[in-house]
Short mmCIF file of C-alpha atoms in Angstrom, two decimals:
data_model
loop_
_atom_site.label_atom_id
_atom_site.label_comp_id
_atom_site.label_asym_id
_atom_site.label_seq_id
_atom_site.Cartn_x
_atom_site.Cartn_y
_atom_site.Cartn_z
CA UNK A 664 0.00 0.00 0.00
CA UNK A 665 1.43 3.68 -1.32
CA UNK A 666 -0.13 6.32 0.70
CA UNK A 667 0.02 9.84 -0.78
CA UNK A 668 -1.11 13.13 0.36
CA UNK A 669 -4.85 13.87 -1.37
CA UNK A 670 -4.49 17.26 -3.67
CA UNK A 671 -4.51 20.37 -2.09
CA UNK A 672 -2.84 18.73 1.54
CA UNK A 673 0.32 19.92 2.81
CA UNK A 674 2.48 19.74 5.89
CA UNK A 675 3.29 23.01 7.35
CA UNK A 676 5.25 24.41 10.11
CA UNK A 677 3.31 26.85 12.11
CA UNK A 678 5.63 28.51 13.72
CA UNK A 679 3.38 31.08 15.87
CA UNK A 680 1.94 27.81 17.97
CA UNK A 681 5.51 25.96 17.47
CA UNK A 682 3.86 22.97 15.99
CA UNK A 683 3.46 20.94 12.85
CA UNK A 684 -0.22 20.99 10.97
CA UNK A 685 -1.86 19.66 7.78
CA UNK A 686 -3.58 22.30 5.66
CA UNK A 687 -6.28 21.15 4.00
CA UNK A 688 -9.49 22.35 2.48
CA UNK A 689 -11.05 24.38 5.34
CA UNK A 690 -9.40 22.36 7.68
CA UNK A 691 -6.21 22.40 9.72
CA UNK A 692 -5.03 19.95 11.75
CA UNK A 693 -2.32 19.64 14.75
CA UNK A 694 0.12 16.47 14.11
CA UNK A 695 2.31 15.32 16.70
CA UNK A 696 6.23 14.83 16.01
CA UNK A 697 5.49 11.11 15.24
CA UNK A 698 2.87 11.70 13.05
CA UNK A 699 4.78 14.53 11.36
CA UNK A 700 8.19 12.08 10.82
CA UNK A 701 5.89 9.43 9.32
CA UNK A 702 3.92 11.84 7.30
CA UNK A 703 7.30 13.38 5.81
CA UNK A 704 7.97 10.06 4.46
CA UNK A 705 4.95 9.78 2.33
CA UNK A 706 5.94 10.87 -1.15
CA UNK A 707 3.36 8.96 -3.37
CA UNK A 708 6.25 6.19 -3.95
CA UNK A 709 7.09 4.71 -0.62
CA UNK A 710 5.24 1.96 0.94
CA UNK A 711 4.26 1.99 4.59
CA UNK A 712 6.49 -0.73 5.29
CA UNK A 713 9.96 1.47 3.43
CA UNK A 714 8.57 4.40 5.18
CA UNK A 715 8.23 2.43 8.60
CA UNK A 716 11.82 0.66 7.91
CA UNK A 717 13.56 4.17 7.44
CA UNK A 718 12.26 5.33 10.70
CA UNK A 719 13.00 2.44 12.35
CA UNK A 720 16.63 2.62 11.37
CA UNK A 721 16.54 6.18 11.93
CA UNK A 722 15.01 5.79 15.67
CA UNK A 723 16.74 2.61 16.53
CA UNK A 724 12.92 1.17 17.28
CA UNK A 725 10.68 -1.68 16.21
CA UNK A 726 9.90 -1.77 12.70
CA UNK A 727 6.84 -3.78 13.35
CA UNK A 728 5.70 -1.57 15.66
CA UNK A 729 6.61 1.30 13.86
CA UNK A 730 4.43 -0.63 10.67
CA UNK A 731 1.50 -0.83 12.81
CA UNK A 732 1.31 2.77 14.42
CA UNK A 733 2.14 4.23 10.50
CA UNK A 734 -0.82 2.29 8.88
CA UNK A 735 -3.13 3.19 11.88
CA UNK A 736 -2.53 7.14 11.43
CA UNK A 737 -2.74 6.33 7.48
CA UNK A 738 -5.95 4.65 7.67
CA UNK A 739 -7.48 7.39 10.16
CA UNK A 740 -6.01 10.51 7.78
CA UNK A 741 -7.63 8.08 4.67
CA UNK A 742 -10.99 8.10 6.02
CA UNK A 743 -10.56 11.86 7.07
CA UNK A 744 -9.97 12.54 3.83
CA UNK A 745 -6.44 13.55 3.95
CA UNK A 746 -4.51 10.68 2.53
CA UNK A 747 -5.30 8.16 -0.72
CA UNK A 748 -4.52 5.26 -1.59
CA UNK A 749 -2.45 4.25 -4.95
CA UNK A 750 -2.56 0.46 -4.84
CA UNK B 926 -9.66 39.47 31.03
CA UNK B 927 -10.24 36.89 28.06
CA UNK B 928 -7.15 34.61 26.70
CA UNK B 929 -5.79 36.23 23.27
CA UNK B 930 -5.53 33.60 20.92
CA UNK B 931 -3.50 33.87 17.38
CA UNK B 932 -6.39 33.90 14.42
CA UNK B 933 -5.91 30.83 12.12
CA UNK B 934 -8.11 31.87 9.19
CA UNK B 935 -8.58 35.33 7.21
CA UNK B 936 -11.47 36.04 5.14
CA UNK B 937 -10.55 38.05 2.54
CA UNK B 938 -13.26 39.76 1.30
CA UNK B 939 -11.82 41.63 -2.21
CA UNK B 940 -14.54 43.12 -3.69
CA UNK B 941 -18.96 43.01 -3.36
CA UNK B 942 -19.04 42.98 -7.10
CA UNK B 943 -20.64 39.42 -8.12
CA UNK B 944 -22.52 39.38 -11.49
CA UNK B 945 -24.83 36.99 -9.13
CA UNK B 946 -27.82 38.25 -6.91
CA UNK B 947 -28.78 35.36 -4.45
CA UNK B 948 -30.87 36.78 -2.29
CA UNK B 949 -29.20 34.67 0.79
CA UNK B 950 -25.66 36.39 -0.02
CA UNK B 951 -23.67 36.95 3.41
CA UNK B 952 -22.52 39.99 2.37
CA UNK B 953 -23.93 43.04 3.98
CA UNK B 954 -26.86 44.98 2.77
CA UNK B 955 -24.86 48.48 2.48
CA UNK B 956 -22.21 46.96 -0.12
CA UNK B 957 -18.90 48.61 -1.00
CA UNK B 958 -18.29 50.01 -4.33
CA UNK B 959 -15.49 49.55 -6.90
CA UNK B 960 -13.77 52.74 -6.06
CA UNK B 961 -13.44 51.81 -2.45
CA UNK B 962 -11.53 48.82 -2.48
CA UNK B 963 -7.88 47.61 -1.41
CA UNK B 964 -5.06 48.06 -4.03
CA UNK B 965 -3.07 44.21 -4.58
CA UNK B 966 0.02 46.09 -3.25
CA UNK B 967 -2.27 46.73 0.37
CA UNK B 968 -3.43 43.10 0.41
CA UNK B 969 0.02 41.78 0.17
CA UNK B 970 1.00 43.69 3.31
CA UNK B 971 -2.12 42.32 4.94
CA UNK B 972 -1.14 38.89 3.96
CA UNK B 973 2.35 39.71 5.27
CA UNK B 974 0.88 40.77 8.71
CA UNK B 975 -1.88 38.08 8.88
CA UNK B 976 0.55 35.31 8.76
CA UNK B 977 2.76 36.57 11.21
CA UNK B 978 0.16 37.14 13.44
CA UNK B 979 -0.26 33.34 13.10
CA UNK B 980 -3.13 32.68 9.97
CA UNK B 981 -2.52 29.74 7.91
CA UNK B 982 -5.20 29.81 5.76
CA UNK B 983 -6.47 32.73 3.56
CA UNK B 984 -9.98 32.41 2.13
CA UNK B 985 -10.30 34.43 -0.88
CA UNK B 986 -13.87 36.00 -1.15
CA UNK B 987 -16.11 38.42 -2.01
CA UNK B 988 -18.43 39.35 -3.93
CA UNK B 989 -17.11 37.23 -6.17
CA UNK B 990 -13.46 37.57 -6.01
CA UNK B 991 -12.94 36.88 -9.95
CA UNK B 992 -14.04 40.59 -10.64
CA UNK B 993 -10.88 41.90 -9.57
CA UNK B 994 -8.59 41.94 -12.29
CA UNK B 995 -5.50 41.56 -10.15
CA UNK B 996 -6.87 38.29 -8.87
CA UNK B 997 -3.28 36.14 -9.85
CA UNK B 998 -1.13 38.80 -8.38
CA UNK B 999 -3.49 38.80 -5.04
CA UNK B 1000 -3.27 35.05 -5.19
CA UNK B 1001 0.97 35.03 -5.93
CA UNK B 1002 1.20 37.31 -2.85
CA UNK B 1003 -0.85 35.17 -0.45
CA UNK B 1004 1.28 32.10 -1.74
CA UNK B 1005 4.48 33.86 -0.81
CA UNK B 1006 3.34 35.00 2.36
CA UNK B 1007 3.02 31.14 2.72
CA UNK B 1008 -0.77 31.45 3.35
CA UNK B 1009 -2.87 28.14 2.38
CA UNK B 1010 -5.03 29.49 -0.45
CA UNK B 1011 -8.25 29.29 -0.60
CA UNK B 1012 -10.59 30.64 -3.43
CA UNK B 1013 -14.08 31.03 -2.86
CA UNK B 1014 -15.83 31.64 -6.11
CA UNK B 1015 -19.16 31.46 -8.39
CA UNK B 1016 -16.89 30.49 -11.32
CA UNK B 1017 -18.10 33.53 -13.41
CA UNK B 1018 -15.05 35.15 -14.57
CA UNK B 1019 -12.62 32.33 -14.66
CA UNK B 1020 -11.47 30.96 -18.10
CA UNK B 1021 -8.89 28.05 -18.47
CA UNK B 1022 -6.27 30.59 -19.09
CA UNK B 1023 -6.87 32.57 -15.94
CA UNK B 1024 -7.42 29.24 -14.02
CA UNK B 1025 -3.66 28.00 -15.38
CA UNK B 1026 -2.27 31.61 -13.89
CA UNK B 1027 -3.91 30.89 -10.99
CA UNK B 1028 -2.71 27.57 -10.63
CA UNK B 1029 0.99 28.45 -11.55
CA UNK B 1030 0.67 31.77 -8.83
CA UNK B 1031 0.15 29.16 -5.90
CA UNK B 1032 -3.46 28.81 -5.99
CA UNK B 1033 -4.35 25.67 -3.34
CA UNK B 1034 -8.10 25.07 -3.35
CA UNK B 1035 -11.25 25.91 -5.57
CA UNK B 1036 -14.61 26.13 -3.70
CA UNK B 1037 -16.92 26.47 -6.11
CA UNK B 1038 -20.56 27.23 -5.84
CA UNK B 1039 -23.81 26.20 -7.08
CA UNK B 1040 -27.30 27.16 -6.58
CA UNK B 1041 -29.08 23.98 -7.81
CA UNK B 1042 -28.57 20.59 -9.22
CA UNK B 1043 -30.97 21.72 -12.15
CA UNK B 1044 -29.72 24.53 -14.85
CA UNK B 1045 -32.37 26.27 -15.01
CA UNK B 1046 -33.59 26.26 -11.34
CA UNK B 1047 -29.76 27.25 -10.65
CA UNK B 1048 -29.90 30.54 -13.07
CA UNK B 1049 -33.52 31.58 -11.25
CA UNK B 1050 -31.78 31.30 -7.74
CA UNK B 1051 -28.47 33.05 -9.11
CA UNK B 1052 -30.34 35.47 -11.00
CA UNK B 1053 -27.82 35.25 -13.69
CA UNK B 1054 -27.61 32.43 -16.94
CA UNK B 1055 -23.89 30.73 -15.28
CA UNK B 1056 -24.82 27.22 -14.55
CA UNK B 1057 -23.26 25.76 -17.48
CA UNK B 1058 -20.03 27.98 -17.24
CA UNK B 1059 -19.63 26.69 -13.42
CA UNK B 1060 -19.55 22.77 -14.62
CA UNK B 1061 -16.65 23.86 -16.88
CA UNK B 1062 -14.68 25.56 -13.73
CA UNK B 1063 -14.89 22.56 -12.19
CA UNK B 1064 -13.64 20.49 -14.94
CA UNK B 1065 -10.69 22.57 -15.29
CA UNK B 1066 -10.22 22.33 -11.71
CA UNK B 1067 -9.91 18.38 -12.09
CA UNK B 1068 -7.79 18.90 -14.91
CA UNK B 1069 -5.25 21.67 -13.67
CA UNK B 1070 -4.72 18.87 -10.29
CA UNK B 1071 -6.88 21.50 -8.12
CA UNK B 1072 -8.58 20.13 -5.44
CA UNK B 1073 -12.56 21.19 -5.96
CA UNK B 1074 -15.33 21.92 -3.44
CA UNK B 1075 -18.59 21.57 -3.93
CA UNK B 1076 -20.27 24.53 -2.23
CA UNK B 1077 -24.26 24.09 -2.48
CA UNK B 1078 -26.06 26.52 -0.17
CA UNK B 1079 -29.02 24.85 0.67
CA UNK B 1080 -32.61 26.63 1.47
CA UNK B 1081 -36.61 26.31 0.47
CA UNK B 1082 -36.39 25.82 -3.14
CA UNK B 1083 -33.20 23.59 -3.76
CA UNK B 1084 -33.11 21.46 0.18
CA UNK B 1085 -34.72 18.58 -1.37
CA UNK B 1086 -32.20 18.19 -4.04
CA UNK B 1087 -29.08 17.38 -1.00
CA UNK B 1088 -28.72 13.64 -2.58
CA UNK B 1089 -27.95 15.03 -6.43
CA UNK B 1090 -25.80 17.46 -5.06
CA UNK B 1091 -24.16 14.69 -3.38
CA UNK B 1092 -24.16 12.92 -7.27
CA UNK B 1093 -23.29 16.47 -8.64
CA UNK B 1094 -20.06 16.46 -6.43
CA UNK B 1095 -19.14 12.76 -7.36
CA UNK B 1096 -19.28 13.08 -10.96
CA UNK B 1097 -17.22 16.48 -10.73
CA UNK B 1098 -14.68 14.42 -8.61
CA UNK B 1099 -14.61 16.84 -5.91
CA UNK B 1100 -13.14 15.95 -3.07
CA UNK B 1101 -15.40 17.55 -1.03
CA UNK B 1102 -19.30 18.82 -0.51
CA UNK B 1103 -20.48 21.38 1.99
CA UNK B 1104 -24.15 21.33 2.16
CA UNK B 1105 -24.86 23.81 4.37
CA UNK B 1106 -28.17 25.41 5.03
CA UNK B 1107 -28.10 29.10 4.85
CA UNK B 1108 -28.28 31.29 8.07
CA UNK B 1109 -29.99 33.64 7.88
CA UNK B 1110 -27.77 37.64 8.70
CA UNK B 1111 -27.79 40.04 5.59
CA UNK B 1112 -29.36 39.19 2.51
CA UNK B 1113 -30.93 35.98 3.96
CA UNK B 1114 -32.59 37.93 6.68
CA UNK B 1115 -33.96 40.34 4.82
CA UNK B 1116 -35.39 37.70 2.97
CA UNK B 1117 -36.15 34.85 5.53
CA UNK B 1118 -39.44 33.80 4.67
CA UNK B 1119 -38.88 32.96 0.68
CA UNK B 1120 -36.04 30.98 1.86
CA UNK B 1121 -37.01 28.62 5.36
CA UNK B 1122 -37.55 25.23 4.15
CA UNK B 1123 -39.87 23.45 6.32
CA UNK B 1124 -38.71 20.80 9.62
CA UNK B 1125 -39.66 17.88 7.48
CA UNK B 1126 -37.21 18.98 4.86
CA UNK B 1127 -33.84 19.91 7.07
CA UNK B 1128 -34.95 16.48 8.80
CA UNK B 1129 -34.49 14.75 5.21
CA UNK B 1130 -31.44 16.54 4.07
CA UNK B 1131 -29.92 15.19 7.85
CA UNK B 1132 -30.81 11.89 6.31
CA UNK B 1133 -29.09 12.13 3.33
CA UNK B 1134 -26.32 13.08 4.63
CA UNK B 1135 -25.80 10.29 7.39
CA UNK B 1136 -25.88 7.82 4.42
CA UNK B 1137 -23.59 9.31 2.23
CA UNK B 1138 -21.15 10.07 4.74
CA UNK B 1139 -21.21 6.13 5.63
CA UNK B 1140 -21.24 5.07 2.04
CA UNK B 1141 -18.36 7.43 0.87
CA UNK B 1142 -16.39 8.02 3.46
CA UNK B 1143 -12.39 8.16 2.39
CA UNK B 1144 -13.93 9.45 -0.91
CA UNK B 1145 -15.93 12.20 -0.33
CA UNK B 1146 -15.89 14.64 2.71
CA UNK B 1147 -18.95 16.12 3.93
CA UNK B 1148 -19.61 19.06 5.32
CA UNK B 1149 -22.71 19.85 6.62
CA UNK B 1150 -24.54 22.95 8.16
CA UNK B 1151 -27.67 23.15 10.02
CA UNK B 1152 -29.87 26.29 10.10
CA UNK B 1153 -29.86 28.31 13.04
CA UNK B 1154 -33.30 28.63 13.43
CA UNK B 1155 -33.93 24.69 13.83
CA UNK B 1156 -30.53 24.31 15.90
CA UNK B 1157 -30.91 22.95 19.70
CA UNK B 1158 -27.48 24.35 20.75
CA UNK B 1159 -25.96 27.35 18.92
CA UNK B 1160 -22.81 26.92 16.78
CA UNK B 1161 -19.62 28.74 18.09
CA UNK B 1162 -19.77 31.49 15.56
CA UNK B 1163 -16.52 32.12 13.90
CA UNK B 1164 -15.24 29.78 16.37
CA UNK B 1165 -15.63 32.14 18.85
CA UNK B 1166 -15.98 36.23 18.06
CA UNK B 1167 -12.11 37.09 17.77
CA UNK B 1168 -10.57 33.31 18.50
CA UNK B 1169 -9.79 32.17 15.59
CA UNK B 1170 -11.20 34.26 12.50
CA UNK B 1171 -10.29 37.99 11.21
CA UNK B 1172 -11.95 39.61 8.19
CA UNK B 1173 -10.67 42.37 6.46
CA UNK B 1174 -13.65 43.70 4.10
CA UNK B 1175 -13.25 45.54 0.54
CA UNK B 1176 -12.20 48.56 1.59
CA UNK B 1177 -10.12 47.50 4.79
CA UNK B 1178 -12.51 47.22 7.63
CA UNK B 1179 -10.76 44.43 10.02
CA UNK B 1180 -14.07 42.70 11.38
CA UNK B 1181 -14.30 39.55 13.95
CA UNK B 1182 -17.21 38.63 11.56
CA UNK B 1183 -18.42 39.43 7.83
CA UNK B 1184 -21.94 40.63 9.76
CA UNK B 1185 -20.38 42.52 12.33
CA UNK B 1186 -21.46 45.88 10.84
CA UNK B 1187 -25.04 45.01 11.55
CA UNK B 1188 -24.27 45.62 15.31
CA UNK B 1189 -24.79 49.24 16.59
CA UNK B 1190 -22.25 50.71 18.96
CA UNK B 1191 -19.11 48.96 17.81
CA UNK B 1192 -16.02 50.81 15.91
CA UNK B 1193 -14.32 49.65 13.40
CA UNK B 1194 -10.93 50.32 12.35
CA UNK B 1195 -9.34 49.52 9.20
CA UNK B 1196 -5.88 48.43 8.01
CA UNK B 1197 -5.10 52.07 6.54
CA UNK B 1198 -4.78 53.50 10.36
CA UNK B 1199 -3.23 50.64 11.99
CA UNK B 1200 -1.70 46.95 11.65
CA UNK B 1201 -3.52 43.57 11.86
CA UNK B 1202 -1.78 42.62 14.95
CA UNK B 1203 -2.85 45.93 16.92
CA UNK B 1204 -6.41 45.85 15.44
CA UNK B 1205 -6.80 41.89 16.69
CA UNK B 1206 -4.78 42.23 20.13
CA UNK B 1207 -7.11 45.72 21.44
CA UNK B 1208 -9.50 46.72 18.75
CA UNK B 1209 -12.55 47.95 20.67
CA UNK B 1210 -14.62 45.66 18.30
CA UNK B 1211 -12.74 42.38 19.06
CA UNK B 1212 -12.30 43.37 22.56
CA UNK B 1213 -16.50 43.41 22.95
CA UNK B 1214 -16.87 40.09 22.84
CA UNK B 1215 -14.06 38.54 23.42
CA UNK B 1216 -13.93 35.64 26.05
CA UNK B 1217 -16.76 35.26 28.57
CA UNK B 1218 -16.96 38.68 30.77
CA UNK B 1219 -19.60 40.22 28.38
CA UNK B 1220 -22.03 37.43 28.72
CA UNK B 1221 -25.66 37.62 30.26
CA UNK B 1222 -27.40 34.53 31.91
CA UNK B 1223 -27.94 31.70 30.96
CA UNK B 1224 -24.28 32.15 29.27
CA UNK B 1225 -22.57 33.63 31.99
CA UNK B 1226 -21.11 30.35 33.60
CA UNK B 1227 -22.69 28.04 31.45
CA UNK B 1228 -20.77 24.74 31.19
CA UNK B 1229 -20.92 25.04 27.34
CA UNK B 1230 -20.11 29.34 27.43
CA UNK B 1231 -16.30 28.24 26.14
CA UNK B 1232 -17.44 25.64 23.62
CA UNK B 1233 -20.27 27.83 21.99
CA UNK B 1234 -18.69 31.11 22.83
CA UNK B 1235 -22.85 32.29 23.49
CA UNK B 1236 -23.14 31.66 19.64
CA UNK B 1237 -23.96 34.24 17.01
CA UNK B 1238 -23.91 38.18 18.21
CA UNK B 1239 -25.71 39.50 15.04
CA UNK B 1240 -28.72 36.92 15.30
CA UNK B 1241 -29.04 37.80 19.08
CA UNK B 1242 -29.03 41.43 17.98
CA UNK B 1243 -31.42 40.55 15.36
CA UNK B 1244 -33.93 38.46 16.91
CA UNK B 1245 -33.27 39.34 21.24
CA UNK B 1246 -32.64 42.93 20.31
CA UNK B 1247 -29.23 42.72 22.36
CA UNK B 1248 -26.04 41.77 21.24
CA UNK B 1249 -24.90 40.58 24.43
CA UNK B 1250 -28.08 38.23 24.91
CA UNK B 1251 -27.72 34.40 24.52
CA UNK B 1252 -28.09 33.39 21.01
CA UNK B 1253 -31.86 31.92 20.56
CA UNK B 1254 -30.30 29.05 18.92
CA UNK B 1255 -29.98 27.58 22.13
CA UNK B 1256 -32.77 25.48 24.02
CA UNK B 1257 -31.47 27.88 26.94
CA UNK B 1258 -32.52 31.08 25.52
CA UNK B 1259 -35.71 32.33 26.59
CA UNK B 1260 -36.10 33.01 22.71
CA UNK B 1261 -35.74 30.03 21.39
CA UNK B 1262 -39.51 28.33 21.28
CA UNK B 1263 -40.45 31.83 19.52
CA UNK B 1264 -37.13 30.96 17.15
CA UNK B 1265 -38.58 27.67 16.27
CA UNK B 1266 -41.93 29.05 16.16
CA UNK B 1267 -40.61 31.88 13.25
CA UNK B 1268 -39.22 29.30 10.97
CA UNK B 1269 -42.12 26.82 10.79
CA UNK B 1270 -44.67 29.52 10.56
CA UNK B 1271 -42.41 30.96 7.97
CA UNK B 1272 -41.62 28.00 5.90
CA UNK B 1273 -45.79 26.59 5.99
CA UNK B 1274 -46.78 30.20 4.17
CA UNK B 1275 -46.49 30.49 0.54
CA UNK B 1276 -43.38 31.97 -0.05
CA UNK B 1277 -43.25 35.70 -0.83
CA UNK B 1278 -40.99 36.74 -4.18
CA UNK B 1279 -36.86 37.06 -2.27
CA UNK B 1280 -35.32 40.57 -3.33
CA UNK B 1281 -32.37 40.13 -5.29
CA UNK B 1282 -28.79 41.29 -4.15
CA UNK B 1283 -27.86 44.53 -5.55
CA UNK B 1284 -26.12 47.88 -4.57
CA UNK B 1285 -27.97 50.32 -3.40
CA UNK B 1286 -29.91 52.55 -6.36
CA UNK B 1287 -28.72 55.87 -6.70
CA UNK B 1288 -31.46 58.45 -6.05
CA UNK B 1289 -31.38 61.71 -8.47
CA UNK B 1290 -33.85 64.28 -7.98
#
């Protein structure tokens, strides 16, 4: 499964509130660091298990773990709207 | 003393031209003229100041924000002030060409409106022949990798139509609906009782939309609005009246809200005199009612006064007579059965003909 970011989505630094956000459509939303490093990894070619083996190697943490929290966020952004789906 | 809070959205309101007349527009009744408005070279410093002052999204609006000539360089300068752009539009006066400008300038997001599922019901309501130019917008929308709202204001004449608006949006591949009812400040007061639709018929469009959410979630978002007047709990208005929204109108009033004129007493200062940030942090208008001091029982310590804010000012003005009274959204209100009452008396009469948005007719002797 290739997640991408749906058209008109984009990660942004707010830097007033010192936080990460998605912009979307009429909508903005507060991501967490962990949410943020995953989301940085999705660039409409990466899998959720290469972008969950980077950060793995990157954090020194549990790549299966790290699978399971990536597709969970993925699937919630999906049905929010925010992510698709190219295979 | 109320928190101060950074706003996150700014409506831009660049111009009241619109070659449409809805009688439910949101603008206000007393529109500005041509001559009036903000140079491009004025909104760029606005868009400077808004996003420093911690806005992340600019809606572009009007009117219909297409009249203004300088629409890509407005757009460029929003971009570059690393605003999320937003354009809130009719379609009328978009071509392919100018959508490709737009597109290349940084433009983020088309919300595009439509009056009915049906051409020609969609010209009457518009009071102008554009329904067939607005299905084009939105194919160059798809086509230029734009992601496209559906924007269908729903009221008396059109609420029944909620599930082929649903099929309108589908087939447009928009990514997103907004059916929301109109409320009723401005235009739509003035003509409130051509446009309630009846209980039965807000109760059907709720239906709708419960199934289509189900059946299309992850493909479609939908956004829906409620009428005030058959509400139970009022909606935080603007997310709260200087919280979270600033609007800066034609001619450079800074507002907390696009109907904020409509309430006597309050100043309002524009960007000409003074900056964004001073006008948000201790303009006398923001300062009114900001927070929870100003509010009269049953809002003043209400366990919901900091998740409704007390609602809508300019519909307690309108229909308690006091801008400080509880909204009569709420169940709460000691206005709200006679609310209720309003819209279903309203919406059983035969409708009376809506006047048409216009500017105000010159009078020569």
């Amino acid at each position: 499964m290739i997640p991408r970011l749906r058209p008109g989505v984009r990660i942004h630094r707010d830097r007033v509130r010192d936080r990460w956000v998605l912009l979307a459509p009429e909508r903005v939303v507060e991501i967490d660091d962990q949410a943020h490093a995953i989301l940085a990894r999705v660039d409409g070619t990466a899998t959720v298990e290469v972008i969950a083996a980077a950060l793995a190697d990157e954090y020194e943490a549990d790549a299966a773990e790290i699978t399971s929290d990536a597709a969970a966020l993925l699937g919630d952004l999906n049905h929010k709207g925010y992510v698709a789906w190219l295979r | 003393m109320a928190a101060l809070t950074a706003p996150i959205g700014l409506l831009a309101e660049l111009t009241h031209r619109c070659p449409l007349a809805c009688a439910y527009c949101s603008n206000p009744l007393d529109l500005v003229r041509q001559q009036a408005e903000l140079d491009a070279p004025t909104w760029e410093r606005i868009f400077r100041e808004a996003a420093a002052l911690g806005v992340l999204q600019v809606h572009l609006s009007g009117g219909e924000p297409a009249s203004r000539r300088d629409l890509v360089e407005i757009v460029a300068s929003a971009r570059a002030a690393d605003l999320y752009t937003n354009l809130i539009t009719s379609g009328i006066g978009l071509t392919r060409e100018r959508m490709v400008r737009l597109r290349a300038a940084g433009l983020e997001h088309v919300q595009l409106s439509i009056q009915d599922t049906e051409a020609a019901s969609s010209d009457r309501i518009a009071g102008y022949a554009g329904s067939v130019r607005k299905h084009d917008v939105a194919k160059w929308t798809i086509e230029l990798g734009l992601p496209l709202t559906l924007n269908a204001p729903l009221h008396r004449a059109n609420a029944d139509h909620a599930a082929d608006f649903i099929a309108m949006a589908l087939a447009m591949e928009a990514g997103r609906v907004e059916l929301a009812h109109i409320q009723y400040y401005g235009w739509g007061l003035l003509n409130r009782a051509a446009l309630m639709p009846t209980l039965a018929q807000i109760e059907r469009t709720i239906d709708v939309v419960n199934e289509a959410r189900s059946r299309l979630a992850g493909r479609l978002v939908i956004d829906f609005v409620l009428p005030d007047y058959y509400a139970e709990a009022p909606k935080p208005c603007m997310g709260g009246w200087g919280r979270e929204v600033i609007v800066v109108t034609p001619e450079g009033s800074v507002l907390p809200c696009h109907a904020a004129r409509t309430i006597p007493g309050l100043a309002f200062e524009t960007v000409r005199a003074r900056s964004l940030a001073d006008i948000w942090t201790d303009g006398t208008a923001f300062e009114a009612f900001r927070g929870t001091d100003w509010m009269q029982a049953p809002c003043r310590g209400c366990a919901n006064a900091e998740r409704d804010w007390g609602g809508c000012r300019c519909q307690a003005l309108a229909l308690a007579g006091d801008a400080a009274a509880t909204d009569p959204a709420c169940a709460l209100s000691p206005r709200h059965a006679a609310m209720r009452a309003l819209a279903e008396a309203e919406s059983a009469a035969d409708p009376p003909e809506p006047q048409p948005r216009r500017f105000p007719q010159l009078v020569v002797d």
